[in-house]
Coordinates of C-alpha atoms in Angstrom, one line a residue:
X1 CA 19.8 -25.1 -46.6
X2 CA 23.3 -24.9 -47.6
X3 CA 23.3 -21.2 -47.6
X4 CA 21.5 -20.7 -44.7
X5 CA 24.2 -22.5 -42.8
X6 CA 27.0 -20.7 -44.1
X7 CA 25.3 -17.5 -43.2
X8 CA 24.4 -19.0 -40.0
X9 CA 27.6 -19.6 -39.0
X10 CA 29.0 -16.0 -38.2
X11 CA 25.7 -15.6 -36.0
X12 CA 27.1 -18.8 -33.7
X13 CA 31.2 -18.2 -34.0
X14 CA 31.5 -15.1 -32.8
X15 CA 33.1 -13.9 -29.3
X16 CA 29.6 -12.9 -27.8
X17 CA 28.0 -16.1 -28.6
X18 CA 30.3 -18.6 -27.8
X19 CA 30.8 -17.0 -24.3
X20 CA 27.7 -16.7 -23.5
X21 CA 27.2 -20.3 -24.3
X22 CA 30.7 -21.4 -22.5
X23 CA 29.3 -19.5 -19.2
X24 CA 25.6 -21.3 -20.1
X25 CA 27.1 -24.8 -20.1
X26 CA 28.6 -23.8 -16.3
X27 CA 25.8 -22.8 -15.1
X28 CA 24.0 -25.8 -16.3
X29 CA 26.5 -28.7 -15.1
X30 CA 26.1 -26.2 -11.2
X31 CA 22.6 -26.5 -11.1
X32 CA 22.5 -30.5 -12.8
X33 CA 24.4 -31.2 -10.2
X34 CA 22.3 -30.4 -7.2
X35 CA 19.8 -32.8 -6.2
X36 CA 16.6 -31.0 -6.3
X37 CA 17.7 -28.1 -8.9
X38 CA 16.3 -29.3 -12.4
X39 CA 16.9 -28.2 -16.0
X40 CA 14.0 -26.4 -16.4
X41 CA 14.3 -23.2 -12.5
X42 CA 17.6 -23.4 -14.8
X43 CA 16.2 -22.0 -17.8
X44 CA 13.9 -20.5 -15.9
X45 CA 16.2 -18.6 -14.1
X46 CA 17.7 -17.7 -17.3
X47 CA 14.9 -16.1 -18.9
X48 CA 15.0 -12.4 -17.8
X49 CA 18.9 -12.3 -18.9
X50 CA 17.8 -13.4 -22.1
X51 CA 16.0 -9.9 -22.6
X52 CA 19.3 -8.2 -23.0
X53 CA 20.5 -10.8 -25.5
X54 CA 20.2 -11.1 -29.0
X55 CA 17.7 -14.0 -30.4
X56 CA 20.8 -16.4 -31.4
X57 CA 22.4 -16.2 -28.1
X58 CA 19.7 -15.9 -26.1
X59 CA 18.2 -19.6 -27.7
X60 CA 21.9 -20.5 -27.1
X61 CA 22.1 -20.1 -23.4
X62 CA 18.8 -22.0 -22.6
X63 CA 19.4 -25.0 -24.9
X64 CA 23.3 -25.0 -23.6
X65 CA 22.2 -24.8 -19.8
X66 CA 19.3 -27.5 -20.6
X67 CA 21.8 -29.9 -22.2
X68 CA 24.0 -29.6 -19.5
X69 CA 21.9 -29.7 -16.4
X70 CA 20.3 -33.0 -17.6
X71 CA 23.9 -34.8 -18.1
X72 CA 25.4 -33.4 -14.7
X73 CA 21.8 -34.9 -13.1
X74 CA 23.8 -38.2 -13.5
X75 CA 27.1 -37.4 -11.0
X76 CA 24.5 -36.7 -7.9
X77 CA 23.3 -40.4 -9.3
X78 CA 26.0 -41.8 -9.4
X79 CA 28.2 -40.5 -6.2
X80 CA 24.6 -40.2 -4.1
X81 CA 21.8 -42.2 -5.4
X82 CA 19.9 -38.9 -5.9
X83 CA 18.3 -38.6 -9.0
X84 CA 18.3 -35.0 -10.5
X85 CA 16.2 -35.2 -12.6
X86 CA 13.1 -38.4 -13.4
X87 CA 15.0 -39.3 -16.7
X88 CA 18.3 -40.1 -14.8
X89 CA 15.8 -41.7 -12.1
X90 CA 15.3 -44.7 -14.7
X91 CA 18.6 -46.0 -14.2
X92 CA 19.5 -44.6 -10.4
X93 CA 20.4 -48.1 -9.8
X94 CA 22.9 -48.8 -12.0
X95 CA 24.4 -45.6 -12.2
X96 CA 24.7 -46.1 -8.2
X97 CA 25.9 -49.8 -8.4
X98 CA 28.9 -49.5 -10.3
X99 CA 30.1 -46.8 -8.0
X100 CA 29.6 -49.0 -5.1
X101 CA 31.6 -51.7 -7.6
X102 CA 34.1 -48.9 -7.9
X103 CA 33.3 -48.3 -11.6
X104 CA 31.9 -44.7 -10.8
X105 CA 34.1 -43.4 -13.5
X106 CA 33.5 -45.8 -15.6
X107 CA 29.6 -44.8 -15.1
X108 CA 30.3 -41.2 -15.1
X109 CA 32.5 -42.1 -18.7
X110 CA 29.2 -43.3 -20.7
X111 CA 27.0 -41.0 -18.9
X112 CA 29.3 -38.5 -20.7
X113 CA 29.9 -39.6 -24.1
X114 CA 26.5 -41.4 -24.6
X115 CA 24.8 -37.8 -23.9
X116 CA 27.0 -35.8 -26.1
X117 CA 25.8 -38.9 -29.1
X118 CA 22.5 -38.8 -27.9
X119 CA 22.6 -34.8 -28.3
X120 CA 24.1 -34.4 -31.4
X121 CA 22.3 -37.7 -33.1
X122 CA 18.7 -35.2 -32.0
X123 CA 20.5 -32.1 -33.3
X124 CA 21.4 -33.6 -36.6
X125 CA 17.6 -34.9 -36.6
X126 CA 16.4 -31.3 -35.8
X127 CA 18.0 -29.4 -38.3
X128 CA 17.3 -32.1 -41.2
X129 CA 14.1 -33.2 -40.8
X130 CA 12.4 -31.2 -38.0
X131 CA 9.1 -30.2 -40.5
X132 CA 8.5 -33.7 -41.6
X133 CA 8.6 -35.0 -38.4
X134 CA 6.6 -32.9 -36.6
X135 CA 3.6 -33.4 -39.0
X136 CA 4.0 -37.2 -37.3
X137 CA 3.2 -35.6 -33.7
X138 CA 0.2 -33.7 -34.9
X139 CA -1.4 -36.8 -35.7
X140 CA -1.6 -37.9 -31.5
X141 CA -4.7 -36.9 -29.8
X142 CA -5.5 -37.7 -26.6
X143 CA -6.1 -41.5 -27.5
X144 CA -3.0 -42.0 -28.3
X145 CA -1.4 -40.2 -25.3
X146 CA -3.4 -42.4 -23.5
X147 CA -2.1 -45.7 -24.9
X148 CA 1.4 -44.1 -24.8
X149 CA 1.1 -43.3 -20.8
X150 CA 0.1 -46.8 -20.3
X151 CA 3.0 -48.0 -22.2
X152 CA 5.0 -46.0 -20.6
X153 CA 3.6 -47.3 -17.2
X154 CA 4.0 -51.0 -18.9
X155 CA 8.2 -50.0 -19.0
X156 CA 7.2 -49.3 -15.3
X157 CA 6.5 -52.9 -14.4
X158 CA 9.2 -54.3 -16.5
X159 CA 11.9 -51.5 -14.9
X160 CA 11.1 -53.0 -11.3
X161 CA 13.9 -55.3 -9.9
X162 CA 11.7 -57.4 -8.1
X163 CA 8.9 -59.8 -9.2
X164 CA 6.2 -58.2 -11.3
X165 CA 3.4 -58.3 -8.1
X166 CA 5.7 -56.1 -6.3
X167 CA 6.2 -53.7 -9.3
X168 CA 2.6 -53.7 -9.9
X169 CA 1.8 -52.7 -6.2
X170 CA 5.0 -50.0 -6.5
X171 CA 3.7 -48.6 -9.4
X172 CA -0.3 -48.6 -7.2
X173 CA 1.6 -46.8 -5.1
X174 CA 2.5 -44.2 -7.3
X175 CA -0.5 -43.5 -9.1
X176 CA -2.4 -43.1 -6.0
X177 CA 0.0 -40.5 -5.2
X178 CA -0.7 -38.8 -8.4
X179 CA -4.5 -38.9 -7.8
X180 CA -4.1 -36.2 -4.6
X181 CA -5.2 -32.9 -5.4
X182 CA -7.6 -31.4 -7.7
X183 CA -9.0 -33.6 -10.2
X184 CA -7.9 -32.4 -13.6
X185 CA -11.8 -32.7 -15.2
X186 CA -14.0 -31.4 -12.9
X187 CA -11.8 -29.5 -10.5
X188 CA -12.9 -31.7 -7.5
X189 CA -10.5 -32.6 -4.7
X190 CA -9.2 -36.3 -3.6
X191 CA -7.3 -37.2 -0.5
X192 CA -6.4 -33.5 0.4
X193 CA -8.1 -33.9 4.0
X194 CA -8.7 -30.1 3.7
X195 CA -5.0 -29.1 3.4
X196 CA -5.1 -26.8 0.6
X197 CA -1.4 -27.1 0.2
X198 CA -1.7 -29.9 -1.7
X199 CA -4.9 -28.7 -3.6
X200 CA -2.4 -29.0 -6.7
X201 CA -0.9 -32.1 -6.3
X202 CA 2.0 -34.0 -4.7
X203 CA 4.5 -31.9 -6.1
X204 CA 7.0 -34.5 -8.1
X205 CA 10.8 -32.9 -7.3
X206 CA 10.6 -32.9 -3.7
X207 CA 8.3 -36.8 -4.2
X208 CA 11.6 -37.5 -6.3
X209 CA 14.6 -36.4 -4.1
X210 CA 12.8 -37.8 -0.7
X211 CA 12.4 -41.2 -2.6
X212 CA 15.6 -41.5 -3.2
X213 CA 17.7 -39.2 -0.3
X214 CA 15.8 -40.2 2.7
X215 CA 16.1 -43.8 2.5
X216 CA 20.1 -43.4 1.7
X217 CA 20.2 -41.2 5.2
X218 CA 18.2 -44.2 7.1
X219 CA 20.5 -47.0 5.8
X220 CA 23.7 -45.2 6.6
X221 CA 22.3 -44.1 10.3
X222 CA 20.3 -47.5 11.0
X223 CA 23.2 -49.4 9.2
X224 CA 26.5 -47.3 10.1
X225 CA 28.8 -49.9 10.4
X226 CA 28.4 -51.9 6.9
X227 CA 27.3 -48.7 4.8
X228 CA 30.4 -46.9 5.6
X229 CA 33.0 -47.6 2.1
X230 CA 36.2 -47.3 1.9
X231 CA 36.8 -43.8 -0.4
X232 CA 36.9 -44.4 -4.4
X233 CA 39.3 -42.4 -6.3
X234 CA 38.1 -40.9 -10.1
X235 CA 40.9 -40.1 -12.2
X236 CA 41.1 -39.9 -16.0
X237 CA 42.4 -43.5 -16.4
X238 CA 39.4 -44.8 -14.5
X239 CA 37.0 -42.9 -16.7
X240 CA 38.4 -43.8 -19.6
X241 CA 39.2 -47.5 -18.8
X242 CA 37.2 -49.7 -21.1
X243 CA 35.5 -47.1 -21.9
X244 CA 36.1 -47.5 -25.6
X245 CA 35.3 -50.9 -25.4
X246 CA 31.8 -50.6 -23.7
X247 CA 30.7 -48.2 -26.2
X248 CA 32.3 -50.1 -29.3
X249 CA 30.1 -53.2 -27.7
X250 CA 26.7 -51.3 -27.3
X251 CA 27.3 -48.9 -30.4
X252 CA 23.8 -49.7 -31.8
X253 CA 22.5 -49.6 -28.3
X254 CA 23.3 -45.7 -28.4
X255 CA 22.0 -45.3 -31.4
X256 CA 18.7 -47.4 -30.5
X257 CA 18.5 -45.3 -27.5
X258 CA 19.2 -42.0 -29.1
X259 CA 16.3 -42.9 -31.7
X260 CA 13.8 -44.0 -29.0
X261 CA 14.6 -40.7 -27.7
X262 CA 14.2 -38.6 -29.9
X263 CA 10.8 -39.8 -31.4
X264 CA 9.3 -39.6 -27.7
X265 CA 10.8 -36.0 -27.4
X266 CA 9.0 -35.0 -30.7
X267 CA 5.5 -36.0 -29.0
X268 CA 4.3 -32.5 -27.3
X269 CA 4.4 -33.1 -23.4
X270 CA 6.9 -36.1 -23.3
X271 CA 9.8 -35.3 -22.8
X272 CA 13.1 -36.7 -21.6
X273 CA 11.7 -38.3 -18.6
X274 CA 9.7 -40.5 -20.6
X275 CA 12.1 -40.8 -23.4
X276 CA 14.7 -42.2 -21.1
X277 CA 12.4 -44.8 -19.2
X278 CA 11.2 -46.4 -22.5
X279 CA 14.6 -46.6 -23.9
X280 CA 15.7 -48.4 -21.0
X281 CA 12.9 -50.8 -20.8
X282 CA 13.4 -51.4 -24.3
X283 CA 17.0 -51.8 -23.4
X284 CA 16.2 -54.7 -20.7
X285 CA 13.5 -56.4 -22.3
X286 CA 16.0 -57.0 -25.9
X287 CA 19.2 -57.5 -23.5
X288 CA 20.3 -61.1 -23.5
X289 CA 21.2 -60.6 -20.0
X290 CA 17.9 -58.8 -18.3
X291 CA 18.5 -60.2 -14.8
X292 CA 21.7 -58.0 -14.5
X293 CA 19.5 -54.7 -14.9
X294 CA 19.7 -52.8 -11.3
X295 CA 22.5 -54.3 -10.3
X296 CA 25.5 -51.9 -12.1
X297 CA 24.9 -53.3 -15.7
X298 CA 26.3 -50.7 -18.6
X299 CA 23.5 -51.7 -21.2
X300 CA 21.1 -50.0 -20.3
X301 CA 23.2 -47.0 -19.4
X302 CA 24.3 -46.7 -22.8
X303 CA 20.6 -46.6 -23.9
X304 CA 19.1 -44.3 -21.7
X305 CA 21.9 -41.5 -21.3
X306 CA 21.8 -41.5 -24.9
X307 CA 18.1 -41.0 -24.9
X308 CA 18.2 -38.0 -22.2
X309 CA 19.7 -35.5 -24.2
X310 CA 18.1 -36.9 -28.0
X311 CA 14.7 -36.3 -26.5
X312 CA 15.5 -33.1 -25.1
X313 CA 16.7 -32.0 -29.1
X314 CA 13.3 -33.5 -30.3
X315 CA 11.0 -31.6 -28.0
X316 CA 12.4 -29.1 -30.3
X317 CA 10.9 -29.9 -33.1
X318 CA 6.7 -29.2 -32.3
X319 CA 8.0 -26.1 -30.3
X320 CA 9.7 -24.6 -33.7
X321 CA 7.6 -25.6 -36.2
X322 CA 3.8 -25.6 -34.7
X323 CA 4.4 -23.7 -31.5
X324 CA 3.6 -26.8 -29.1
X325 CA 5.8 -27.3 -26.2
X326 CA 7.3 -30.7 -26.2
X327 CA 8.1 -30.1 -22.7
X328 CA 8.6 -27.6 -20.0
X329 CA 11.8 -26.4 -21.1
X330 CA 10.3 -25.9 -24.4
X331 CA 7.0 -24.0 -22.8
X332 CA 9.8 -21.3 -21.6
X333 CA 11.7 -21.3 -24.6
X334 CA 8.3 -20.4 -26.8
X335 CA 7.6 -17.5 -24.9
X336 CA 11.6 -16.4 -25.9
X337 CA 11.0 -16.9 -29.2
X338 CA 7.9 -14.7 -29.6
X339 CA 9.7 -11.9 -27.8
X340 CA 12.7 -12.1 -29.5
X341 CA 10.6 -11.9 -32.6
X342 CA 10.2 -15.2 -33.8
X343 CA 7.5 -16.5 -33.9
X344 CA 7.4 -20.1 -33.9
X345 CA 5.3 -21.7 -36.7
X346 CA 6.1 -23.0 -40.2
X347 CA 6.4 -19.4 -42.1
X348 CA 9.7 -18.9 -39.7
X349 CA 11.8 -21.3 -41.3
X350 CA 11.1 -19.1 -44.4
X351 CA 11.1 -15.9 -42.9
X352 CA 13.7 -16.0 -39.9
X353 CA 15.5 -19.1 -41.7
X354 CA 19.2 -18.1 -41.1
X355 CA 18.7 -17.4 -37.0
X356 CA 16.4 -20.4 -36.9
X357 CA 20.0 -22.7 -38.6
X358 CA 22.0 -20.6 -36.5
X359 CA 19.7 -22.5 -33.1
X360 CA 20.2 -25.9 -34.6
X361 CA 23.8 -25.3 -34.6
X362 CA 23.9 -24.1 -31.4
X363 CA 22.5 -27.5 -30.3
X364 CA 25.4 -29.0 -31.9
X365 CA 27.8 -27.0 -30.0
X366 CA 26.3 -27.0 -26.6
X367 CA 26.4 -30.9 -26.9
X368 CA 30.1 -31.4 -27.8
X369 CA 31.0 -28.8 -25.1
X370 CA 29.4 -31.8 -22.3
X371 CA 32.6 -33.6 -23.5
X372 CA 35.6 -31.9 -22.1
X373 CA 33.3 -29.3 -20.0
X374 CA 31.5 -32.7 -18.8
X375 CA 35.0 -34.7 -18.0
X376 CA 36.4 -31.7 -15.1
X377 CA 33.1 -31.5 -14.0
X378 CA 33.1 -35.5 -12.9
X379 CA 37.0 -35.1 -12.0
X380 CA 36.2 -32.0 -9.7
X381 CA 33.4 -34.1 -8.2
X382 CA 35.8 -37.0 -7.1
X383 CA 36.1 -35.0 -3.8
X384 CA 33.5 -36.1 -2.9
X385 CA 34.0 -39.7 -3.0
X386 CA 37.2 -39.4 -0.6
X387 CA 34.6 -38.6 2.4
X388 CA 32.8 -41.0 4.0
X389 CA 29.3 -41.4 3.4
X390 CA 28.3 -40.4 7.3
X391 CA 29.9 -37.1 6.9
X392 CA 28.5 -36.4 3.4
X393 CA 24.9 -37.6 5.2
X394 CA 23.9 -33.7 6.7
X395 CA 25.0 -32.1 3.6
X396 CA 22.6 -34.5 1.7
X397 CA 19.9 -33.4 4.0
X398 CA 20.8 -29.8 3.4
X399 CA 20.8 -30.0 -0.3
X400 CA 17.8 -32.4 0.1
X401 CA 16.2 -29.7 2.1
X402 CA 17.0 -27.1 0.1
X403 CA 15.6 -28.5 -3.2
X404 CA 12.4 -29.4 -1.7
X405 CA 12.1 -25.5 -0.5
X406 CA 13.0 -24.4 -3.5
X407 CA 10.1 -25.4 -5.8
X408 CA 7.5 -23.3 -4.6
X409 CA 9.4 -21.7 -1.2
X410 CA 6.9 -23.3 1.2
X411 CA 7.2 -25.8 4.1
X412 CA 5.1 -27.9 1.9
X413 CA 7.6 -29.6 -0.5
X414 CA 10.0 -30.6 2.7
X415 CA 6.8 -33.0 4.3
X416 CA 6.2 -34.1 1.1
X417 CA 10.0 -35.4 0.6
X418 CA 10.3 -36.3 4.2
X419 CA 7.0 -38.4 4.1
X420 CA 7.5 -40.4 0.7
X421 CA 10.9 -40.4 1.9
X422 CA 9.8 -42.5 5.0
X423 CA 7.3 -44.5 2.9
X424 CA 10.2 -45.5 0.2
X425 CA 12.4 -46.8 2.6
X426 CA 10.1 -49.4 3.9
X427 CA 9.2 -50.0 0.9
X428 CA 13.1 -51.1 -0.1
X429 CA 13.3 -52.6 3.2
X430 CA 9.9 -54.9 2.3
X431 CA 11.2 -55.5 -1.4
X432 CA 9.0 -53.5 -3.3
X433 CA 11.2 -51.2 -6.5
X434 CA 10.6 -47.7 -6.0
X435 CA 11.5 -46.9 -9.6
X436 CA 7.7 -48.0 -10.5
X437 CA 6.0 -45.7 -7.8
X438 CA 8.4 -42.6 -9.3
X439 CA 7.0 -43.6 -12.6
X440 CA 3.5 -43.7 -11.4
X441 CA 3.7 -40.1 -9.8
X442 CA 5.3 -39.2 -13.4
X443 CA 2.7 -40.3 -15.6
X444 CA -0.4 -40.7 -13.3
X445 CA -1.8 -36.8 -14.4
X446 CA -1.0 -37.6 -18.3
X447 CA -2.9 -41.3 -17.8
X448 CA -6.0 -40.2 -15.8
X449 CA -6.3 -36.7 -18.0
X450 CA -5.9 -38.4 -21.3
X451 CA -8.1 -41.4 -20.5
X452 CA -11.0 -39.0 -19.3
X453 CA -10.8 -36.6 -22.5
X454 CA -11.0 -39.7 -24.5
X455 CA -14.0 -41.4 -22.8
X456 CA -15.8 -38.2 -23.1
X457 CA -14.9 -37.6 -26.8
X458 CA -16.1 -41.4 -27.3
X459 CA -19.0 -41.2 -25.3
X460 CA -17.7 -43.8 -23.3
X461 CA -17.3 -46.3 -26.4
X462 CA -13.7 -48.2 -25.5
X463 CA -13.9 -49.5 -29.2
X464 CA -12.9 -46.0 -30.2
X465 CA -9.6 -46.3 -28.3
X466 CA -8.5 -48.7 -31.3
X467 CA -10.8 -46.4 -34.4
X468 CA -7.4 -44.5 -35.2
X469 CA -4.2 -46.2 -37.1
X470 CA -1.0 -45.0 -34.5
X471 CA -3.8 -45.4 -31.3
X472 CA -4.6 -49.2 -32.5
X473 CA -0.7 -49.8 -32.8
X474 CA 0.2 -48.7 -29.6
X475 CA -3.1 -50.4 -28.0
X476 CA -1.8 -53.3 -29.8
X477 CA 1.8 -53.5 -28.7
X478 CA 0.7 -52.6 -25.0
X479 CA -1.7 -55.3 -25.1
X480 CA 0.6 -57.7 -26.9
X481 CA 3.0 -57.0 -24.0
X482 CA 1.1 -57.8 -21.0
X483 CA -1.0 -60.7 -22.5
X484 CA 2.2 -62.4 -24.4
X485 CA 3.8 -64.0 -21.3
X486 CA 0.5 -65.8 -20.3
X487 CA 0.4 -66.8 -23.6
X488 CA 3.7 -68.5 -24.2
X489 CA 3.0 -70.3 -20.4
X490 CA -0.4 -71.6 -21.8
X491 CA 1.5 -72.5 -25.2
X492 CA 4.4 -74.6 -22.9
X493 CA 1.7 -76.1 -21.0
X494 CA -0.2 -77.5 -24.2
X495 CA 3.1 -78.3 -25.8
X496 CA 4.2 -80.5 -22.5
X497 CA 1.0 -81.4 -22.4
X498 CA 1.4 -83.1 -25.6
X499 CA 4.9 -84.3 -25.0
X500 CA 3.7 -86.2 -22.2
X501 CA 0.7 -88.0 -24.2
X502 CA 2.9 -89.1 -27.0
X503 CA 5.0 -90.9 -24.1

């Protein structure tokens, strides 16, 4: 190991390499930055440069633009309450509410340094142990997917800021939504009313940036007089203000979250959307103070920034070593790797193992270049916060438009985000959590999918759901967690119960 990283090196530290991954990381935090432009049409975009480049630098510029595009997701969340991508959707809320406090740079501050931790924590975890881990991720077959979707959909519930009725009828909401198209088994299709535009499904960037933009544009219309805020300045005392003394506080929370992370981003097809919702309802449920979740609370911050960019490292780790996508980003980065010659499986560690070092390092680098590269980008940004929300309002709609367009350049994607746009503002105005419906239109496919391979392989046997060690555990814990609140409120009841009959 020790030689391959001293032979490594050269391949990294060299003039080509390190500019093409300085000129990666812009692009990234330019496209993270737009509400509807995602990580992966980054790396997608990417891809037919990458033909003229070397392996090294080539796997350099897409992990360097990924890192970075999922970090600068957070300033359009923070200054906007626009999600750019689903992870940073997890925690719009409280990304958004200490900007209204006037803590955006204080926000912006742990989105920064909690993603460069998170990043180099999954790098570190990579390069060490990326074999032995990803024998753990062939184990999961569809039964455990299945139990990890409903867990997932479990965080769902416990995410939502109201009581758990409403979240339960957002995140109905959402799964409904995830049911419209074809169905995944039999190729049969629900609630498409003969529009074959949506024969594939409710497409999820422009379901995410209406959700989110559109009922922003109503409030500040409908409400001009009290949404309008007097301009917040960002300078680098404010983003460094307590900083140090947050992270100090919540140190093992970054580490809890870059862990949670990173295990969900070795499971093929998680990702860090999933990574980064778990962490956080980890985060709230284990938090002594759980009612200040939504509200501009820096826990859970800390734990799911750090988990964005860890998961993103571990989705690594099936890709390399068995040639699974962890996630989309991933899917595109296989197809580099075979035509720059190397072919992921577990004879390229042997065979290629000083270019396949010289990648993990790069993931080091990219991730301590979202420091300083990460801090201009959020000082640049404070422009924006010294114009008033009604004049930024058409340029949201622009960039809202835009995005929507973008996905598959068809009318399609801007009634989708105008519609669930519509329906997620009276939702907020009713006091339903739209988090919970995001989450449902997330995971829905992965649920419904998994549920229906496993009832098939089981011949419809639900006892088969718990016949496997890591499918009982999860079944277990999920189970644990939506039966254990009834059954401490039965317990208190006996135990008053009993109380009152010795008086």
């Amino acid at each position: 190991m020790i030689d391959n990283i001293a032979s490594a090196l050269p391949l990294v530290f060299n003039y080509t390499t390190l500019s093409i991954i300085f000129a990666s990381a812009l692009f990234g935090l330019f496209v993270g930055a737009i509400p509807g432009l995602s990580a992966t049409m980054a790396t997608a975009i990417l891809v037919p440069i990458t033909f003229f480049m070397d392996p090294v630098p080539a796997i350099a510029a897409i992990v360097t633009t990924a890192a970075m595009a999922i970090f600068a997701s957070d300033i359009p969340t923070a200054l906007l309450r626009i999600p750019g991508t689903a992870a940073s959707a997890a925690y719009v809320n409280d990304m958004n509410g200490l900007a209204v406090k006037g803590k955006v740079g204080h926000a912006l501050g742990i989105s920064v340094f909690c993603a460069a931790f998170g990043g180099i924590f999954g790098s570190l975890v990579l390069m060490f142990t990326a074999p032995k881990l990803a024998l753990v991720s062939l184990n999961f077959t569809s039964t455990e997917y299945f139990w990890l979707a409903l867990l997932g959909l479990t965080a769902a519930v416990i995410l939502g800021s109201g009581s758990i009725l409403k979240s339960l009828l957002s995140l109905g909401i959402g799964l409904f939504i995830a049911t419209i198209g074809l169905d995944s088994t039999a190729g049969h299709p629900r609630f498409v009313f003969g529009i074959d535009a949506i024969l594939s499904g409710v497409a999820f960037i422009p379901a995410l940036i209406g959700m989110f933009a559109i009922p922003e544009i109503i409030r500040t219309i409908v409400y001009k007089d009290s949404s309008e805020e007097a301009p917040v300045h960002v300078s680098v005392r404010s983003l460094f203000s307590g900083l140090g003394k947050t992270l100090y506080k919540y140190k093992l929370n970054m580490l809890r979250g870059s862990a949670i992370g990173n295990a969900v981003g070795i499971l093929p097809g998680a990702g860090s959307d999933i990574g980064s919702w778990i962490s956080y309802a980890v985060s709230k449920k284990m938090s002594r103070y759980p009612e200040k979740y939504g509200s501009g609370h820096d826990e859970g911050l800390v734990d799911a920034c750090s988990a964005n960019n860890s998961s993103l490292s571990g989705a690594y780790v099936p890709a390399m070593v068995f040639g699974i996508p962890g996630d989309s980003i991933t899917a595109i980065v296989i197809g580099v790797l075979y035509a720059k010659g190397l072919n992921p499986g577990p004879l390229v560690f042997i065979t290629k193992g000083v270019e396949v070092t010289a990648i993990f390092i790069t993931f080091l680098v990219a991730n301590l270049l979202i420091i300083p590269l990460g801090l201009v980008a959020i000082l640049i940004s404070r422009h924006l916060l010294q114009v008033k929300k009604s004049i930024l309002i058409p340029f949201i709609l622009i960039f809202a438009i835009a995005g929507s367009y973008a996905i598959d350049n068809t009318y399609t994607g801007i009634v989708i985000m105008l519609l669930l746009g519509l329906l997620a503002y009276f939702m907020e105005e009713n006091g339903l959590p739209v988090a919970p419906a995001i989450l449902g239109i997330v995971m829905g496919p992965m649920l419904e999918s998994n549920l229906i391979t496993s009832l098939i392989k089981s011949d419809g046997n639900f006892l088969e759901f718990f016949s496997r060690p890591i499918a009982a555990t999860l079944g277990i814990i999920t189970l644990c967690i939506w039966f254990m609140p009834l059954l401490l409120g039965l317990l208190r009841k006996y135990q008053n119960t009993q109380r009152s009959g010795y008086l």
